[in-house]
PDB file of C-alpha atoms in Angstrom:
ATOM      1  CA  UNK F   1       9.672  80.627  -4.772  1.00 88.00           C
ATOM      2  CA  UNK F   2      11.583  77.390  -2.877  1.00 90.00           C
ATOM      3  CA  UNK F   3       7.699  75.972  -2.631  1.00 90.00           C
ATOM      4  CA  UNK F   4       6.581  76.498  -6.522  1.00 90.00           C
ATOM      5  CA  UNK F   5       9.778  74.981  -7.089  1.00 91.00           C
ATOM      6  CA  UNK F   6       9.471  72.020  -5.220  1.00 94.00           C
ATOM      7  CA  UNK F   7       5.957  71.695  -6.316  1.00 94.00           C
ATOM      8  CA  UNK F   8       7.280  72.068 -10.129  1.00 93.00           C
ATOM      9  CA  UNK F   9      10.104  69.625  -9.565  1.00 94.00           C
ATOM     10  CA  UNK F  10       7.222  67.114  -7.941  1.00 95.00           C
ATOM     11  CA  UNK F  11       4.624  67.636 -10.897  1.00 95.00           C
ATOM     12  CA  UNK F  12       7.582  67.062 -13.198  1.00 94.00           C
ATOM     13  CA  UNK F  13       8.646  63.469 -11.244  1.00 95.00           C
ATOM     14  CA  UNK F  14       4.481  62.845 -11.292  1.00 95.00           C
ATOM     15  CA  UNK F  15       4.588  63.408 -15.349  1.00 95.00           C
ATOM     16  CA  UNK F  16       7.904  61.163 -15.516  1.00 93.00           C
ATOM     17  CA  UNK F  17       6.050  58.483 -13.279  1.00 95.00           C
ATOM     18  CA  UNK F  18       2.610  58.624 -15.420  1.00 96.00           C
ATOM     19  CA  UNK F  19       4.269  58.427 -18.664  1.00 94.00           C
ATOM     20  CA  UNK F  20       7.962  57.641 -18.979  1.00 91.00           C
ATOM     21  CA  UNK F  21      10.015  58.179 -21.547  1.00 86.00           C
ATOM     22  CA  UNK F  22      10.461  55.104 -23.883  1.00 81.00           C
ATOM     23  CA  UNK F  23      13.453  53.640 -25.526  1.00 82.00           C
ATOM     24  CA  UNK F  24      13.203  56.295 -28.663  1.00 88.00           C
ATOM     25  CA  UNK F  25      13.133  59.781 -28.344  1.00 91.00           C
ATOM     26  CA  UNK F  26      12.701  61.304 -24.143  1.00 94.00           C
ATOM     27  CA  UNK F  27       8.754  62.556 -25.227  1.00 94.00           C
ATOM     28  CA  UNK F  28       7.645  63.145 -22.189  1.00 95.00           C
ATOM     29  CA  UNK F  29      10.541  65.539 -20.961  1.00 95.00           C
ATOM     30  CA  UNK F  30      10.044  67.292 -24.327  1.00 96.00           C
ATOM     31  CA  UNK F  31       6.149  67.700 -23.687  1.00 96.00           C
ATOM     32  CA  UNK F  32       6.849  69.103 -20.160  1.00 96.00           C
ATOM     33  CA  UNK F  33       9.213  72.097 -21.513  1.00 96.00           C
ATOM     34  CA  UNK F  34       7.448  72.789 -24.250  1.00 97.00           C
ATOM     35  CA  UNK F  35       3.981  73.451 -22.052  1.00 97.00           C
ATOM     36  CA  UNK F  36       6.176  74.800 -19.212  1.00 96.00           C
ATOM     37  CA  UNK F  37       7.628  77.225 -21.767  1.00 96.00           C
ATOM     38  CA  UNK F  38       4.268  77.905 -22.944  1.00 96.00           C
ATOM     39  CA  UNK F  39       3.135  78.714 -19.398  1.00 96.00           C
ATOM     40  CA  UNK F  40       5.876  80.534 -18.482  1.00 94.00           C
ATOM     41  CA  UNK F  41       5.174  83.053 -21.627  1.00 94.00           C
ATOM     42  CA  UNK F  42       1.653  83.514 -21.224  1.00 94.00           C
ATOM     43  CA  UNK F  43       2.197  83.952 -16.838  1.00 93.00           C
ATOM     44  CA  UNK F  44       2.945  88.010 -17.795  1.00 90.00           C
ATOM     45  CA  UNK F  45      -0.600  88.178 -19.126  1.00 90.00           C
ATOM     46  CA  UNK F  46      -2.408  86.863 -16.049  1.00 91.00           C
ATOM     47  CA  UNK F  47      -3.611  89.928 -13.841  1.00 90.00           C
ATOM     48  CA  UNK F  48      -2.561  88.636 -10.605  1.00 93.00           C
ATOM     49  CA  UNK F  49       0.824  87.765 -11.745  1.00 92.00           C
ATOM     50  CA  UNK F  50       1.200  91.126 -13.015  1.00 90.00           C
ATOM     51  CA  UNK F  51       0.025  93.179  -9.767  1.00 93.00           C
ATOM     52  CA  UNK F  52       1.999  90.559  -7.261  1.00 94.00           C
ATOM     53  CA  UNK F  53       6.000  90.186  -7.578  1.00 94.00           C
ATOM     54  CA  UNK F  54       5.832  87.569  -4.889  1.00 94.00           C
ATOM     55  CA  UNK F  55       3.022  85.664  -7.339  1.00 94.00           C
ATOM     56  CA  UNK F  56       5.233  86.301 -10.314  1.00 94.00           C
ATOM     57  CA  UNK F  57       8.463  84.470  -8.600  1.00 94.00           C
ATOM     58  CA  UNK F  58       6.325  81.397  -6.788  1.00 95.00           C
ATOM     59  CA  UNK F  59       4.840  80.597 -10.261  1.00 95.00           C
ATOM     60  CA  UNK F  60       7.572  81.667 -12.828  1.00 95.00           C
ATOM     61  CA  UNK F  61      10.764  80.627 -11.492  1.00 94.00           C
ATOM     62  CA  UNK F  62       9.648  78.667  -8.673  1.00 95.00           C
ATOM     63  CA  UNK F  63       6.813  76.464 -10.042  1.00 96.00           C
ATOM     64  CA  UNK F  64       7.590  76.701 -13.932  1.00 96.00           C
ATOM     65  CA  UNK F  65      11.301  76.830 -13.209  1.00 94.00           C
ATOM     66  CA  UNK F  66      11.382  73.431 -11.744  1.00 95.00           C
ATOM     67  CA  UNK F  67       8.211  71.857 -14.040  1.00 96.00           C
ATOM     68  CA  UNK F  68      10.765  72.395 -16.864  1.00 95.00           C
ATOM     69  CA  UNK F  69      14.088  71.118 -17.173  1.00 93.00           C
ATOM     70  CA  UNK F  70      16.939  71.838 -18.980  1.00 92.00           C
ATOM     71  CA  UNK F  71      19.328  69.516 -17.320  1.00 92.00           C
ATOM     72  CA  UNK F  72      16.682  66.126 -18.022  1.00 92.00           C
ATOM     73  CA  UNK F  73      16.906  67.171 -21.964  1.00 93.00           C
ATOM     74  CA  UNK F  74      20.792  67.675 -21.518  1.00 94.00           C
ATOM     75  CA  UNK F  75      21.343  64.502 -19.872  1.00 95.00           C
ATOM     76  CA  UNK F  76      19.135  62.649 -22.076  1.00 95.00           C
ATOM     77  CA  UNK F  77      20.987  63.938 -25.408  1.00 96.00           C
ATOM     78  CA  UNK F  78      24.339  62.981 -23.680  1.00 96.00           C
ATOM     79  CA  UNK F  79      22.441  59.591 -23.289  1.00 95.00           C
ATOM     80  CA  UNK F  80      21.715  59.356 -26.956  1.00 96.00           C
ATOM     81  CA  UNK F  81      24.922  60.141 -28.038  1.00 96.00           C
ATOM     82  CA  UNK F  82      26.632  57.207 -25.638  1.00 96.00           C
ATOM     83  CA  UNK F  83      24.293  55.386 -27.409  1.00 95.00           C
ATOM     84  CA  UNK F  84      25.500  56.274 -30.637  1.00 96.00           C
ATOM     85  CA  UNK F  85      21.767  57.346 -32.001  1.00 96.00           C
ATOM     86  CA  UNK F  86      23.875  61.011 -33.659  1.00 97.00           C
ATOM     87  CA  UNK F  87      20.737  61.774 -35.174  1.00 97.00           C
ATOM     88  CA  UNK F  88      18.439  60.998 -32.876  1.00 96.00           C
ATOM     89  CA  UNK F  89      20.170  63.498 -30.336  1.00 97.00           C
ATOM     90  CA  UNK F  90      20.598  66.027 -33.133  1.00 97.00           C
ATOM     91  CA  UNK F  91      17.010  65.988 -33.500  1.00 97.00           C
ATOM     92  CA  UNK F  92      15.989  66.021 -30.272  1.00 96.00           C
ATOM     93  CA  UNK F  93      18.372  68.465 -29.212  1.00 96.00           C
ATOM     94  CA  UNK F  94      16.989  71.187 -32.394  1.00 97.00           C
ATOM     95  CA  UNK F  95      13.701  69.445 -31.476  1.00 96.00           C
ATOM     96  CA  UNK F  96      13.711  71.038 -28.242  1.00 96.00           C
ATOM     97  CA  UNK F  97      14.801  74.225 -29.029  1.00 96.00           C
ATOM     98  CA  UNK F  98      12.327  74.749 -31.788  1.00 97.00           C
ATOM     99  CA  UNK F  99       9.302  73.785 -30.061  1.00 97.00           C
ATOM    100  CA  UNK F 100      10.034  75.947 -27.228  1.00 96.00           C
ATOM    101  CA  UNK F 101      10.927  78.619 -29.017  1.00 97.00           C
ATOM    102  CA  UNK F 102       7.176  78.140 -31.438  1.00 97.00           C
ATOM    103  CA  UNK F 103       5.239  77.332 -27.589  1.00 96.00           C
ATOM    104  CA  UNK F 104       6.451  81.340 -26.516  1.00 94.00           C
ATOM    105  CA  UNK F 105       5.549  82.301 -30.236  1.00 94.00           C
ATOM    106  CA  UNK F 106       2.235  80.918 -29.677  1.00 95.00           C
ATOM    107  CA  UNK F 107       1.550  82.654 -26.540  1.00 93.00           C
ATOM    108  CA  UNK F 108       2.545  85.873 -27.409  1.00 89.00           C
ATOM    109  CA  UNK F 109       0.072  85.666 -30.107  1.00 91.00           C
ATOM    110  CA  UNK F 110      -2.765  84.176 -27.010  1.00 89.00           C
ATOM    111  CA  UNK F 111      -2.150  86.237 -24.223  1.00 81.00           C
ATOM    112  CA  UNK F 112      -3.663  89.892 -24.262  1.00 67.00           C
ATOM    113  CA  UNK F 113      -1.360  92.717 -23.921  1.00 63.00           C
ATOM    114  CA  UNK F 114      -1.091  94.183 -19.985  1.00 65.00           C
ATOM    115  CA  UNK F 115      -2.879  97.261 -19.564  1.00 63.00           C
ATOM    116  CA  UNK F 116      -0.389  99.848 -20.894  1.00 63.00           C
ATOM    117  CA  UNK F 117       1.542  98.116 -23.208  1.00 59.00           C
ATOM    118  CA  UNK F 118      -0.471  98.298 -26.430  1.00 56.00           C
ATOM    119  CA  UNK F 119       1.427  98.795 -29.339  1.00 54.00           C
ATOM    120  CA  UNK F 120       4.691  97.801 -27.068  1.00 52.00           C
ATOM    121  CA  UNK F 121       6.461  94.613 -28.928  1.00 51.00           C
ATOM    122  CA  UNK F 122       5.760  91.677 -26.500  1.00 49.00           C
ATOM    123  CA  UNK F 123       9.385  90.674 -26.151  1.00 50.00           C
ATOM    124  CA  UNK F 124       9.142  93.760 -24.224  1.00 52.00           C
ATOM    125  CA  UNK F 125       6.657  94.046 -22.130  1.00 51.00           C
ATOM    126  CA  UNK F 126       8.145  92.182 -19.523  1.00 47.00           C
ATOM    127  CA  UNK F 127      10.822  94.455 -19.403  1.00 42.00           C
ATOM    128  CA  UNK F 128      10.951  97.837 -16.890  1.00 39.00           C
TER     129      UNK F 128
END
């Protein structure tokens, strides 16, 4: 888990590098949670994942935990705020939030249900 994490953290530095956030809203950070949280919901569905809890914890967690970042988007709203750009951090803040929260809505609607689990409300099939 320590190694996907490190190589998360590093592919999140690599995205900063490639294309940084500009002067308006922090786009890039957005982009990477919204298709970390995207990966993250859709990782139940992959077979491997599913049959390997060491698999499951490298790439959830470790990899996806520290591709995303919760404490960039934090900071950066704080930023925003010093700034005195109110709205801007409003709407980046419920910006966040909501496009997350649609990228997991998406992939429960893309990713098959595991073997055993048809009918079973996705929200739970992680659960056991």
């Amino acid at each position: 888990m320590a190694a996907g994490g490190a190589v998360g953290a590093a592919l999140r530095w690599g995205c900063g590098e490639a294309v940084p956030d500009g002067p308006g809203l922090p786009g890039t950070t957005l982009a990477i949670n919204v298709v970390g949280s995207l990966l993250l919901a859709l990782l139940p569905g992959v077979a491997p994942v599913r049959r390997s809890p060491a698999l499951a914890a490298a790439l959830g967690p470790g990899l996806l935990g520290g591709f995303t970042t919760l404490s960039a988007a934090s900071e950066q709203t704080r930023s925003l705020l010093a700034e005195g750009r109110s709205l801007l951090a409003l709407g980046y803040l419920l910006g966040t939030l909501a496009a997350t929260v649609a990228a997991v809505a998406l992939a429960s609607r893309l990713a098959p249900a595991p073997p055993g689990t048809a009918g079973v409300p996705s929200a739970r099939r992680g659960a056991s």
